[in-house]
Structure formats: C-alpha cells, structure tokens
PDB file of C-alpha atoms in Angstrom:
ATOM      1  CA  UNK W   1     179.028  48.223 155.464  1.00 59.00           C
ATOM      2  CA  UNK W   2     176.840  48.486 152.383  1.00 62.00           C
ATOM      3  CA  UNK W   3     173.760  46.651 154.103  1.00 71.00           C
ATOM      4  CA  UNK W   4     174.061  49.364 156.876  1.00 75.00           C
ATOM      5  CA  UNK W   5     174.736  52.142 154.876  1.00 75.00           C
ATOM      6  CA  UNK W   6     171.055  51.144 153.180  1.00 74.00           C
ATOM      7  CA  UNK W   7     169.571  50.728 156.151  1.00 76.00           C
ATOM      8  CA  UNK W   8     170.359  54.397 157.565  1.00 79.00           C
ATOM      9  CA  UNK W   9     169.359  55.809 154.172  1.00 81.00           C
ATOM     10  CA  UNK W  10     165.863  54.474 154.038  1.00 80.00           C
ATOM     11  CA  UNK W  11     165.797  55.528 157.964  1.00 81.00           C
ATOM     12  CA  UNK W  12     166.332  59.264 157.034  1.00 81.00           C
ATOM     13  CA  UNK W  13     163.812  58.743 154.019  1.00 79.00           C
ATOM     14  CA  UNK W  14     160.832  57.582 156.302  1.00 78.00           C
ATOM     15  CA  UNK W  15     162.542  60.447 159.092  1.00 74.00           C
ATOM     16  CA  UNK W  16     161.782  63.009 156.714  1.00 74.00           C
ATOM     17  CA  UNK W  17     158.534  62.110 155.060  1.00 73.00           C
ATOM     18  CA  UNK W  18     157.013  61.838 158.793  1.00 71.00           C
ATOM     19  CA  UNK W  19     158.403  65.327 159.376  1.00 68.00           C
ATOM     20  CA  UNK W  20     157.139  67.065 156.286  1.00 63.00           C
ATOM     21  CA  UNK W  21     153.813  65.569 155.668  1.00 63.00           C
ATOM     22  CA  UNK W  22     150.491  67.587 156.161  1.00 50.00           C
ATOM     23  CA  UNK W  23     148.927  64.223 158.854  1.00 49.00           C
ATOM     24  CA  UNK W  24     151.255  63.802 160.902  1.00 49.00           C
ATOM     25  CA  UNK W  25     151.269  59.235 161.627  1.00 49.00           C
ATOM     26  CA  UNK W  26     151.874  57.231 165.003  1.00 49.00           C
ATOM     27  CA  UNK W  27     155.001  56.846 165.724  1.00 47.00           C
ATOM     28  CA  UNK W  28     153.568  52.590 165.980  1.00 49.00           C
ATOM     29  CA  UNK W  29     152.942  53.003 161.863  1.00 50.00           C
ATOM     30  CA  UNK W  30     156.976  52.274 161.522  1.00 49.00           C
ATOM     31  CA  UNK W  31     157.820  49.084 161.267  1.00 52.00           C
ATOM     32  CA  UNK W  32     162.059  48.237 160.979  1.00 49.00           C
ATOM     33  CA  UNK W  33     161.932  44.691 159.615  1.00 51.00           C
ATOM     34  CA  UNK W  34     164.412  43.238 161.929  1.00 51.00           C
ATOM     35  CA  UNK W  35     166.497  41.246 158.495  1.00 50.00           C
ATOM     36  CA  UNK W  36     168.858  43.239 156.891  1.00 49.00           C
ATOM     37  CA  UNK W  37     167.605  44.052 153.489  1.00 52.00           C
ATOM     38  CA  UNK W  38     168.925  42.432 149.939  1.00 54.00           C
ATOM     39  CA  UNK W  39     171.262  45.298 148.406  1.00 52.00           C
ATOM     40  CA  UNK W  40     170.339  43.455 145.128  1.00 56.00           C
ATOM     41  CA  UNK W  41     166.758  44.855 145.679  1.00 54.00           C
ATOM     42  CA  UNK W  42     165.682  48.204 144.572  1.00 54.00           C
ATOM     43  CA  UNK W  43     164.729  50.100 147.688  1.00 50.00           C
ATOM     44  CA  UNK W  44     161.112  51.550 147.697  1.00 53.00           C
ATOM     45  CA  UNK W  45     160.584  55.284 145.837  1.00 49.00           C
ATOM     46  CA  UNK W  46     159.017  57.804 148.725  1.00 47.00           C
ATOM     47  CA  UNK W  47     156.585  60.240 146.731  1.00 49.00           C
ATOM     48  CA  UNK W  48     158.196  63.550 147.345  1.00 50.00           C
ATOM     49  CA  UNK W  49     155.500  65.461 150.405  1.00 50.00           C
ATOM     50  CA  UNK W  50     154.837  68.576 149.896  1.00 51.00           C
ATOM     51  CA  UNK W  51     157.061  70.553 152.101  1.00 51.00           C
ATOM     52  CA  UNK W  52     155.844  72.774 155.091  1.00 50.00           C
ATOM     53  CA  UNK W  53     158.259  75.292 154.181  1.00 48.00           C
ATOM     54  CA  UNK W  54     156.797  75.754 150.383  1.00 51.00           C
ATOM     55  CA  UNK W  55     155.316  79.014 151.021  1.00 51.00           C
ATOM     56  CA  UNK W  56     158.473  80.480 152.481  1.00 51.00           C
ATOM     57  CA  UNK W  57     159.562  83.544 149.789  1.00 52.00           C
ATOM     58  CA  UNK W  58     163.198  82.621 150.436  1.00 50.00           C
ATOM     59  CA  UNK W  59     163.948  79.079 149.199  1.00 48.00           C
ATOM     60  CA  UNK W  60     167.502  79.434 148.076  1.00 50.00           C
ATOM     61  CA  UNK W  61     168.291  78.749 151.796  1.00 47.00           C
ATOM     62  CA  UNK W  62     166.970  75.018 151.737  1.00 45.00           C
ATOM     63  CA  UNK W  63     169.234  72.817 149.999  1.00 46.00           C
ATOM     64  CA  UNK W  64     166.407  70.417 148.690  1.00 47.00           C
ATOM     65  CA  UNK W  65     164.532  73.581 146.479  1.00 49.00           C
ATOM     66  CA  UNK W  66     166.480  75.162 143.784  1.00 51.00           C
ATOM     67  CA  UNK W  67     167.627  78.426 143.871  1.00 52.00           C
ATOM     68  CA  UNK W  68     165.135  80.994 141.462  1.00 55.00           C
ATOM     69  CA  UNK W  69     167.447  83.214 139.517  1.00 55.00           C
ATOM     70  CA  UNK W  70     165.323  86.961 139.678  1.00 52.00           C
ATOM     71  CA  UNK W  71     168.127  88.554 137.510  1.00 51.00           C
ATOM     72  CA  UNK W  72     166.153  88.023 134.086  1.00 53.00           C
ATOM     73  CA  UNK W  73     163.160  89.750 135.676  1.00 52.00           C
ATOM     74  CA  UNK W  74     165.130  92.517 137.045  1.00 52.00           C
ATOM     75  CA  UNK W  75     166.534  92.800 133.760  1.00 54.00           C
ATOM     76  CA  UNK W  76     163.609  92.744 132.201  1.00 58.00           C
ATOM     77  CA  UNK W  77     161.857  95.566 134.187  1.00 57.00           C
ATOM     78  CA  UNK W  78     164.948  97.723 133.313  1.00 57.00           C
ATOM     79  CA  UNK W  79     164.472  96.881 129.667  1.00 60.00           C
ATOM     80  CA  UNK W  80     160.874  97.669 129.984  1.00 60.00           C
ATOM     81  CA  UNK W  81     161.848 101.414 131.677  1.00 60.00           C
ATOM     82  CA  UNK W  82     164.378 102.160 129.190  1.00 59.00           C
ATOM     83  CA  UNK W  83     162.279 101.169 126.108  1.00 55.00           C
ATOM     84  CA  UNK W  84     159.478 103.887 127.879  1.00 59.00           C
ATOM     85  CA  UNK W  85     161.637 106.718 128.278  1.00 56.00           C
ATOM     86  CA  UNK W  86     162.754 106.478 124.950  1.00 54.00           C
ATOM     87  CA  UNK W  87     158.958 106.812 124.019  1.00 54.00           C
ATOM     88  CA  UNK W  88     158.351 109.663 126.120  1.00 53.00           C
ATOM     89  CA  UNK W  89     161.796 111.518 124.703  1.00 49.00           C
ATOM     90  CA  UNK W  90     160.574 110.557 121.236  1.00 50.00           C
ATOM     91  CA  UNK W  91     156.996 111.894 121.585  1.00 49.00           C
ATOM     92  CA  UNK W  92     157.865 115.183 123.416  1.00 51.00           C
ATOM     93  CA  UNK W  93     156.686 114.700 126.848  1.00 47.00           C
ATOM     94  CA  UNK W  94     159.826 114.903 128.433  1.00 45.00           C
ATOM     95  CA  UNK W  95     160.613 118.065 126.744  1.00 47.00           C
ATOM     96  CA  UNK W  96     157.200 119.281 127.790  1.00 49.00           C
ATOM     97  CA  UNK W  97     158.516 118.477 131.539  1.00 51.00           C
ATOM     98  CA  UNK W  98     161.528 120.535 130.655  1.00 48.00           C
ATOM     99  CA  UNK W  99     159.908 123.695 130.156  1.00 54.00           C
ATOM    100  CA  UNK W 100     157.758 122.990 132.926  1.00 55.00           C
ATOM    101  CA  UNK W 101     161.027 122.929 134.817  1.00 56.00           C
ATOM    102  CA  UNK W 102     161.917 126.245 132.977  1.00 56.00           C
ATOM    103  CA  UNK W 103     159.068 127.863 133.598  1.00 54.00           C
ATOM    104  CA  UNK W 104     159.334 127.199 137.078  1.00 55.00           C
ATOM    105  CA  UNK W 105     162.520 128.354 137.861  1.00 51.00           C
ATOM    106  CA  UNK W 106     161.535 131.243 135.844  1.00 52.00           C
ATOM    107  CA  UNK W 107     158.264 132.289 138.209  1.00 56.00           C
ATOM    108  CA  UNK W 108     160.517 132.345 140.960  1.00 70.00           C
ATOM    109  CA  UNK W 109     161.051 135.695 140.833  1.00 76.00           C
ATOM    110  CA  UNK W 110     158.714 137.586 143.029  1.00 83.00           C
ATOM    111  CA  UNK W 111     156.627 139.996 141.227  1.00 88.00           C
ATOM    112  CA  UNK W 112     155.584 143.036 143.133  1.00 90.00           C
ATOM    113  CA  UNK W 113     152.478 145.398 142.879  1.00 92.00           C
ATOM    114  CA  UNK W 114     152.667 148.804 142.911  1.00 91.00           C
ATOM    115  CA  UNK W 115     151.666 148.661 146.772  1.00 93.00           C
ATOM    116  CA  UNK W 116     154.469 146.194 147.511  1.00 93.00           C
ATOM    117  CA  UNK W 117     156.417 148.695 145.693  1.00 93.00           C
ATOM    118  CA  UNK W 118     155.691 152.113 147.076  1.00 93.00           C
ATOM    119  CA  UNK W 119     156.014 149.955 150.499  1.00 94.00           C
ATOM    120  CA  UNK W 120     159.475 149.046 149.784  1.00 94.00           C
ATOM    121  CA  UNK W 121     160.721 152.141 147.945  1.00 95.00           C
ATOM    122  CA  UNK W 122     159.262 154.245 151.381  1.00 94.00           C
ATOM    123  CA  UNK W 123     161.014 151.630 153.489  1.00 95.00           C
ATOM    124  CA  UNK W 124     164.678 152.468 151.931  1.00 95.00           C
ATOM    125  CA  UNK W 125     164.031 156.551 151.894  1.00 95.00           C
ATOM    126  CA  UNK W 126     162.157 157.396 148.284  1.00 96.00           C
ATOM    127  CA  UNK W 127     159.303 157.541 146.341  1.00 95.00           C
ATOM    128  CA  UNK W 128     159.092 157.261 142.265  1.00 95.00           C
ATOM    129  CA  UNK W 129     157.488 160.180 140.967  1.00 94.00           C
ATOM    130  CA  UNK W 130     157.400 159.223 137.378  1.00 92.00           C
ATOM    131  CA  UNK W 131     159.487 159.956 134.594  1.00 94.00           C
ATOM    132  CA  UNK W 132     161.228 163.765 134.014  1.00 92.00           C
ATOM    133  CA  UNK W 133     159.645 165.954 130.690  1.00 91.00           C
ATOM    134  CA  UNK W 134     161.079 167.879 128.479  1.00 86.00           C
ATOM    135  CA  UNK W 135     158.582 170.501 130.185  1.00 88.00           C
ATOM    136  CA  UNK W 136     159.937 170.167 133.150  1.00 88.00           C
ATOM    137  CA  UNK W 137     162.150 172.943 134.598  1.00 88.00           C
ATOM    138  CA  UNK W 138     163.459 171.409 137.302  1.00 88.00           C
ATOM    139  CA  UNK W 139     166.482 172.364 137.552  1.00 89.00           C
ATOM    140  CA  UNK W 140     167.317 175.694 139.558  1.00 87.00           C
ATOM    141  CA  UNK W 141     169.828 177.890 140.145  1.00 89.00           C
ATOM    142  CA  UNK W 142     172.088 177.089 143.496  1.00 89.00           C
ATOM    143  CA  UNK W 143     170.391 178.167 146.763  1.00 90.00           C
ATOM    144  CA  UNK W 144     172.169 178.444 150.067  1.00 91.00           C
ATOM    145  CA  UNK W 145     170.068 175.331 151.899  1.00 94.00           C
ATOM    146  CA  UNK W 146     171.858 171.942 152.597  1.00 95.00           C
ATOM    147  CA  UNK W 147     169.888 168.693 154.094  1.00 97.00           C
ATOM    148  CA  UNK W 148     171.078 165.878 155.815  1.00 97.00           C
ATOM    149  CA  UNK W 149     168.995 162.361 153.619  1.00 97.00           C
ATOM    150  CA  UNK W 150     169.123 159.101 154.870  1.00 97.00           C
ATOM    151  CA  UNK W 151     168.724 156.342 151.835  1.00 96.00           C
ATOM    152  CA  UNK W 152     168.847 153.003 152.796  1.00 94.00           C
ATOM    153  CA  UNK W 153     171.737 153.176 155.818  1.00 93.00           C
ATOM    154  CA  UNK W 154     173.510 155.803 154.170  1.00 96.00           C
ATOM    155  CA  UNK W 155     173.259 159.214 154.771  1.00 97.00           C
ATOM    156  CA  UNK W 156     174.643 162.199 152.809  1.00 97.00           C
ATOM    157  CA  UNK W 157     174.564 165.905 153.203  1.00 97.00           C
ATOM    158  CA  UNK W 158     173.138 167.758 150.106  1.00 96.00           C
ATOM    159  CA  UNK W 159     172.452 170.969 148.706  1.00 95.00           C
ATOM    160  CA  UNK W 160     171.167 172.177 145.006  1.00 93.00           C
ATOM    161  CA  UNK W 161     172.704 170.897 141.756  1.00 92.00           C
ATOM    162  CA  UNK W 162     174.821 168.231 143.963  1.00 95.00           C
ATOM    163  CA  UNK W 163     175.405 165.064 142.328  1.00 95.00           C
ATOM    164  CA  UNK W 164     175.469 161.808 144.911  1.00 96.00           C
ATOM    165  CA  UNK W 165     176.204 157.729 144.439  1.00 97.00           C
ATOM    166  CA  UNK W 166     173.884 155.408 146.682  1.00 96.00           C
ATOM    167  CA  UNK W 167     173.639 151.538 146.146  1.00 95.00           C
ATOM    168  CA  UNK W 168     171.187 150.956 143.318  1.00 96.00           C
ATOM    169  CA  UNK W 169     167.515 151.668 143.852  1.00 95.00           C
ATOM    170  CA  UNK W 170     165.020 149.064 142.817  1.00 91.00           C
ATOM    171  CA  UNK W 171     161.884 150.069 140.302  1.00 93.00           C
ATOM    172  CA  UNK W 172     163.192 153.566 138.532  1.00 94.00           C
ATOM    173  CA  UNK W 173     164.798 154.047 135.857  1.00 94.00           C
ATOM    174  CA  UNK W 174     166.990 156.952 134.654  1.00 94.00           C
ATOM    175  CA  UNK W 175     165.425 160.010 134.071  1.00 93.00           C
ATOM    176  CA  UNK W 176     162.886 159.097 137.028  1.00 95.00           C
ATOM    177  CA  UNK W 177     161.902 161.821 139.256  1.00 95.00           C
ATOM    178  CA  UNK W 178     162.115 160.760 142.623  1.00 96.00           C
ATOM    179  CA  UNK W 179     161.468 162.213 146.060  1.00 96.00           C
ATOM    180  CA  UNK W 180     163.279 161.425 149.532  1.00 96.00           C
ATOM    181  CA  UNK W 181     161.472 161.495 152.032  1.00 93.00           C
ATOM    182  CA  UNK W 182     163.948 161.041 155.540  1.00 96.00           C
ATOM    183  CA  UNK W 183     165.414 164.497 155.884  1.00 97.00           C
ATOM    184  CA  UNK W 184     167.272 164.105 158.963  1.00 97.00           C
ATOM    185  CA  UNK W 185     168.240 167.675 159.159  1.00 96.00           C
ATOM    186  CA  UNK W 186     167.791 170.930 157.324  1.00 96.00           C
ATOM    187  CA  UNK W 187     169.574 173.950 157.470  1.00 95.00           C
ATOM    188  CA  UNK W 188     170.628 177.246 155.877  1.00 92.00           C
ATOM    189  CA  UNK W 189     172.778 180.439 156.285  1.00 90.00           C
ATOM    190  CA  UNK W 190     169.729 181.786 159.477  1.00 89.00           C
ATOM    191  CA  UNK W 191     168.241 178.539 160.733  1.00 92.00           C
ATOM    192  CA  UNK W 192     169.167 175.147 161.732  1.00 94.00           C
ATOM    193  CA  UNK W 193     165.862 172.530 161.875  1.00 95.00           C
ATOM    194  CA  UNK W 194     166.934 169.120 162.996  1.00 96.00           C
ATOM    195  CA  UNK W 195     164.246 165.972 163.177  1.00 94.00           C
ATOM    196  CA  UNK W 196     163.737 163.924 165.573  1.00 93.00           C
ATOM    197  CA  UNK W 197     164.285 161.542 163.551  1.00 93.00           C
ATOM    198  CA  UNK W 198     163.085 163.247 160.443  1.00 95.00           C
ATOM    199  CA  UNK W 199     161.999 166.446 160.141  1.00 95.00           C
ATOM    200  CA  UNK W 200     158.260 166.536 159.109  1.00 94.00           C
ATOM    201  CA  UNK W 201     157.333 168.696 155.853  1.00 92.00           C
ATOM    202  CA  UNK W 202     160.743 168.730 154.249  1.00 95.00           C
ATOM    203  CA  UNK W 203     161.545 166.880 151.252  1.00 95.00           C
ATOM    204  CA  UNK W 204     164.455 166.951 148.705  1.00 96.00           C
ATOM    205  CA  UNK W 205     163.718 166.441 145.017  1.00 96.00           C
ATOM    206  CA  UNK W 206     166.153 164.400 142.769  1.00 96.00           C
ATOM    207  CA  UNK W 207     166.447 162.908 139.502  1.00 96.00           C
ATOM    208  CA  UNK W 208     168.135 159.582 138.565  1.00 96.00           C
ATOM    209  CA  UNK W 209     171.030 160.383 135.869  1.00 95.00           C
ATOM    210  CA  UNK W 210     172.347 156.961 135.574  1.00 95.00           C
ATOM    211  CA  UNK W 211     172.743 153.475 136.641  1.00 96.00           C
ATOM    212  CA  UNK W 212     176.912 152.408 136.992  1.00 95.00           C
ATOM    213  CA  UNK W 213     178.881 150.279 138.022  1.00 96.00           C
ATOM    214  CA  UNK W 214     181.757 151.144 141.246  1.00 95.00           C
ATOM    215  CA  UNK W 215     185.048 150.419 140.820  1.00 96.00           C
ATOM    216  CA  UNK W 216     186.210 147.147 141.013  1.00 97.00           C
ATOM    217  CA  UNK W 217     187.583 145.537 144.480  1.00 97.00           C
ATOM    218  CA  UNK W 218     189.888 142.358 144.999  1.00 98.00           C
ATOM    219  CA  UNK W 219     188.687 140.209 148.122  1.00 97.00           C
ATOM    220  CA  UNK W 220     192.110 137.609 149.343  1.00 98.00           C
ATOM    221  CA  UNK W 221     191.855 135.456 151.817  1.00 97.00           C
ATOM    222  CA  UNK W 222     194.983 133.783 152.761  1.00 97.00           C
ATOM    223  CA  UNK W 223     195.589 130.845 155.186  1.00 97.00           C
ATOM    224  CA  UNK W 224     199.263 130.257 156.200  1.00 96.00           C
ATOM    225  CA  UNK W 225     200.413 126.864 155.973  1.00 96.00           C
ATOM    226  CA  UNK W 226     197.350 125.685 154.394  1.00 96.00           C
ATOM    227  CA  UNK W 227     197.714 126.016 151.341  1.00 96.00           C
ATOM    228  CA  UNK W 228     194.595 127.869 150.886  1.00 97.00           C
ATOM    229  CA  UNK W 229     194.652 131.181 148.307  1.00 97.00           C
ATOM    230  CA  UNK W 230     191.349 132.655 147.382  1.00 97.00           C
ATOM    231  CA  UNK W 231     190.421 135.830 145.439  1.00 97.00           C
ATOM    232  CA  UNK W 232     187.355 137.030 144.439  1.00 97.00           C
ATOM    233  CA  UNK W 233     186.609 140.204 142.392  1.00 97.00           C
ATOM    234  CA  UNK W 234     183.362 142.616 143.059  1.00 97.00           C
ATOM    235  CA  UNK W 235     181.598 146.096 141.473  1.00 97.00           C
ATOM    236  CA  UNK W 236     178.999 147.215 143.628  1.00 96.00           C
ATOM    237  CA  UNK W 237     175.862 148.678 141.237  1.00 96.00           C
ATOM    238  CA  UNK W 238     175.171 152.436 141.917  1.00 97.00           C
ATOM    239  CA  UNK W 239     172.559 154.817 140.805  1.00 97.00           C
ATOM    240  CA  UNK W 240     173.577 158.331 140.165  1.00 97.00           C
ATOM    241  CA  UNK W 241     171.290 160.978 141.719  1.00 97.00           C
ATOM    242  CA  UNK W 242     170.899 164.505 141.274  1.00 96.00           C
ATOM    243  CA  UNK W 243     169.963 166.884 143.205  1.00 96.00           C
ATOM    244  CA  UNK W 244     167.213 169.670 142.364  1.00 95.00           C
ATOM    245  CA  UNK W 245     165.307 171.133 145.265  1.00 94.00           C
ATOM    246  CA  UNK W 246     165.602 171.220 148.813  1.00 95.00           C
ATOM    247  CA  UNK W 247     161.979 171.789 150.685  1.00 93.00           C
ATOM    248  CA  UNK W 248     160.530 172.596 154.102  1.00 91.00           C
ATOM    249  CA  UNK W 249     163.005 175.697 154.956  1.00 91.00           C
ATOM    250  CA  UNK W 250     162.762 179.264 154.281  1.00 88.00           C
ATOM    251  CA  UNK W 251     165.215 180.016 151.971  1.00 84.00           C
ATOM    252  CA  UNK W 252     167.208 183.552 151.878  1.00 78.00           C
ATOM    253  CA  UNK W 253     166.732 185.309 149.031  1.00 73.00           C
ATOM    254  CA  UNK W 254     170.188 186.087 146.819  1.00 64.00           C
ATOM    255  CA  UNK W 255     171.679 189.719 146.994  1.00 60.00           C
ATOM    256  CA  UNK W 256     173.337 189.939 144.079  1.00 58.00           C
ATOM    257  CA  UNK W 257     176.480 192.308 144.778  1.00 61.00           C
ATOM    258  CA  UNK W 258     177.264 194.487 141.911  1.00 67.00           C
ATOM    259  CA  UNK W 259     181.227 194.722 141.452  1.00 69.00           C
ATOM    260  CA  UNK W 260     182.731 198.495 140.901  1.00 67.00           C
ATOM    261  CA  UNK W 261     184.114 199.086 137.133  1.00 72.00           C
ATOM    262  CA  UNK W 262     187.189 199.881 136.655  1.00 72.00           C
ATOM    263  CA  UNK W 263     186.831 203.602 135.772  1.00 73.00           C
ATOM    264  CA  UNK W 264     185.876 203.656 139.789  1.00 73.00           C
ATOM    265  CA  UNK W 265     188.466 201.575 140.831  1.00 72.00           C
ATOM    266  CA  UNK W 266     190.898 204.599 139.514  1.00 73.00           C
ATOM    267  CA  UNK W 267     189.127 207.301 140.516  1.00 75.00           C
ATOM    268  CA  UNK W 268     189.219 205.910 143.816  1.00 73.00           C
ATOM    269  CA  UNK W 269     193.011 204.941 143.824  1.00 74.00           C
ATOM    270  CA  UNK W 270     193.554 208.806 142.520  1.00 71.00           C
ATOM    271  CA  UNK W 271     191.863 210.180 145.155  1.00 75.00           C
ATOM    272  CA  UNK W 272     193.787 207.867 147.449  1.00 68.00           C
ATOM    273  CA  UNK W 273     197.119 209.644 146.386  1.00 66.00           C
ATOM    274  CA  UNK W 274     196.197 212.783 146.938  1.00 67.00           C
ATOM    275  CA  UNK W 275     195.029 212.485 150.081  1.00 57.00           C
TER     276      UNK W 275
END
C-alpha cells in the first residue's frame, strides 16, 4: 500500500509540472521505471513552475496560492481619508465650502429688475407709483362713481374712501401709491360704461395702508378606519388698500341741499292749522 501510494504521488507531481510549465515536453520524455521504488529513499524535489494562472487577479480561488488579505489596505485608505478631513476641518476649507453652500442657497432667490417688475405688477392688475407725501392731498371727499377692479382673480366693486383686502401684492410697501389698471366697469348715478374686458382710459387710484395677516383657518383631514388625523393651521397675508379716486367717468357735481331752520318749520306748521 505504501509503495503504491508513492508511486501515484510522484505520478501527480510529474502530471502537474507537464501541465503548468511554459514548454510544454513529449509525452515520450516520461519514463515509469517499471520497479517499485525504495520507500526508504527520499523521492526527488520538483522545482515549483511558474503557474499559468499567476497573472489571474483572483488567486484565493486556487488552493495552491495563498489567499492576500486586502483588509489592511482598505483600512489603510480609510485611515488616510479620515486623517485628511481632519486637515481640511482644521485649516478652514471645509468651512469655506459651508458658506459656499450658504451662499448658494441664499442666491436662490430670484432677483427682479424693475422691468421684470412693472411686468409682473401689470400682469396681477397694478402699477407702483411711488411712495405717498405729506404734500399730497389725495384724499377727497366721497363722489357718487363706483368701479368694478379686477386684482389678481379677484374682483371688487369700489367707490371713494372705500377700504378693500386683496392677497398681498409683491414690491410696495405701505404708504405706496398705486394705480389699477383693469377697470372692468364704471358707473355713476347718469351713465353706465362697461369694458370689454376693461374699459380703456379709466383708472382707480389707491394707497396701501397696511400689510396683515387674515384670520386664522384649521384644515382636518380625517380617514375613517385608518387611523389617519391631520390638521394643519393657515393665515393668508393681505394688503390693505384704500381707495382715493375713481377716473375715466364724468362725475356729477354735488347739490348740496340746504335743510329749513326751525323758525320755518313753525311758521309752516302754523300756517298749516289755520288753513
């Protein structure tokens, strides 16, 4: 058993060293010596070829090469990343990033011009006059004219000194003059002008008295059997206007009606009795 046990052992030796060397031999070059060899004798030491499979990047999957452990160099590359951030946190450049970040978020909002502006404003129903002056006498007494202005998808029926509520209005300020320019209609006590869709030459005149804040409303929604509750509070932003001038209609002039005194009212009741 031992003698043949040798004898299949150097087989596989000279097996593989004709497999893996670079010149491939005759198959006549192998010679079996037909005696059994002495197990007292030291077999013959085969060099070790170099392998056809040496340049394959996987060798843990051949049981001949010893697996390469990669964890100390992963490791090490980790090591290597932390030990630079901490450089870059020490010395400021991350920080520097930061504000870059900052900034950025920051120049997100759009800027307008004052084209972009006037284009907008005209596109909801206004126009920014400037800001109201002490010199200013803009406010009148009431006149008999109403208008019908649409701002933004609202519209409201106005007259002089009338005070209204629309959704705020971007670029004024309070105590800005403003001007509306879609009159939809425009009427008083003789005449009736209605536009189709605006009426052209009329304009009403306000001033911005305030920027608020609308009462608060609770949003619920409720699924049944779901177990699903949510509520959500809102306060829609308003700008105040007021009202100061209604244009592009004649306006009737105001017959002021002088009351009787009372001395007349009793000379007339006196008379009354006699009669």
């Amino acid at each position: 058993m031992a003698n043949s046990r040798c004898l299949l052992n150097s087989l596989t030796r000279q097996v593989t060293t004709f497999l893996f060397r670079n010149s491939y031999p005759s198959l006549q070059s192998f010679s079996v010596s037909p005696h059994f060899p002495n197990p007292s004798t030291p077999l013959p030491i085969f060099t070790r070829p170099i392998s056809a499979f040496a340049q394959w990047p996987h060798l843990r999957y051949f049981s001949s090469d010893k697996p390469i452990d990669h964890s100390n160099e992963i490791e090490d590359e980790d090591e290597e990343d932390d030990f630079e951030d901490e450089e870059d946190y020490e010395s400021g450049e991350e920080g520097e990033d930061y504000e870059g970040d900052n900034e950025s978020v920051s120049s997100r909002k759009k800027v307008y011009t004052e084209e972009e502006k006037e284009a907008e404003a005209s596109a909801i129903g206004y126009k920014v006059v400037g800001p109201l002056h002490k010199e200013d006498n803009v406010f009148k007494p009431y006149e008999p004219v109403f208008a019908v202005v649409q701002i933004g998808s609202h519209q409201f029926k106005v007259s002089n000194r009338d005070s209204i509520f629309t959704e705020r209005l971007k670029f004024c300020e309070v105590n800005d003059k403003l001007i509306l320019n879609k009159v939809l209609l425009v009427g008083s006590n003789s005449q009736t002008i209605v536009g189709r869709p605006t009426v052209p030459g009329a304009a009403v005149h306000a001033v911005v008295e305030e920027h608020a804040l609308d009462a608060k409303v609770i949003i619920f929604k409720k699924k049944r059997r779901k177990n699903y509750r949510r509520t959500k509070g809102h306060r829609q932003e308003l700008t105040k206007l007021r009202i100061t001038n209604i244009e592009g209609i004649e306006k009737p002039q105001n017959v002021v009606v002088e009351k009787p005194s009372k001395a007349a009212k009793k000379e007339q009741q006196k008379i009354a009795v006699t009669a």
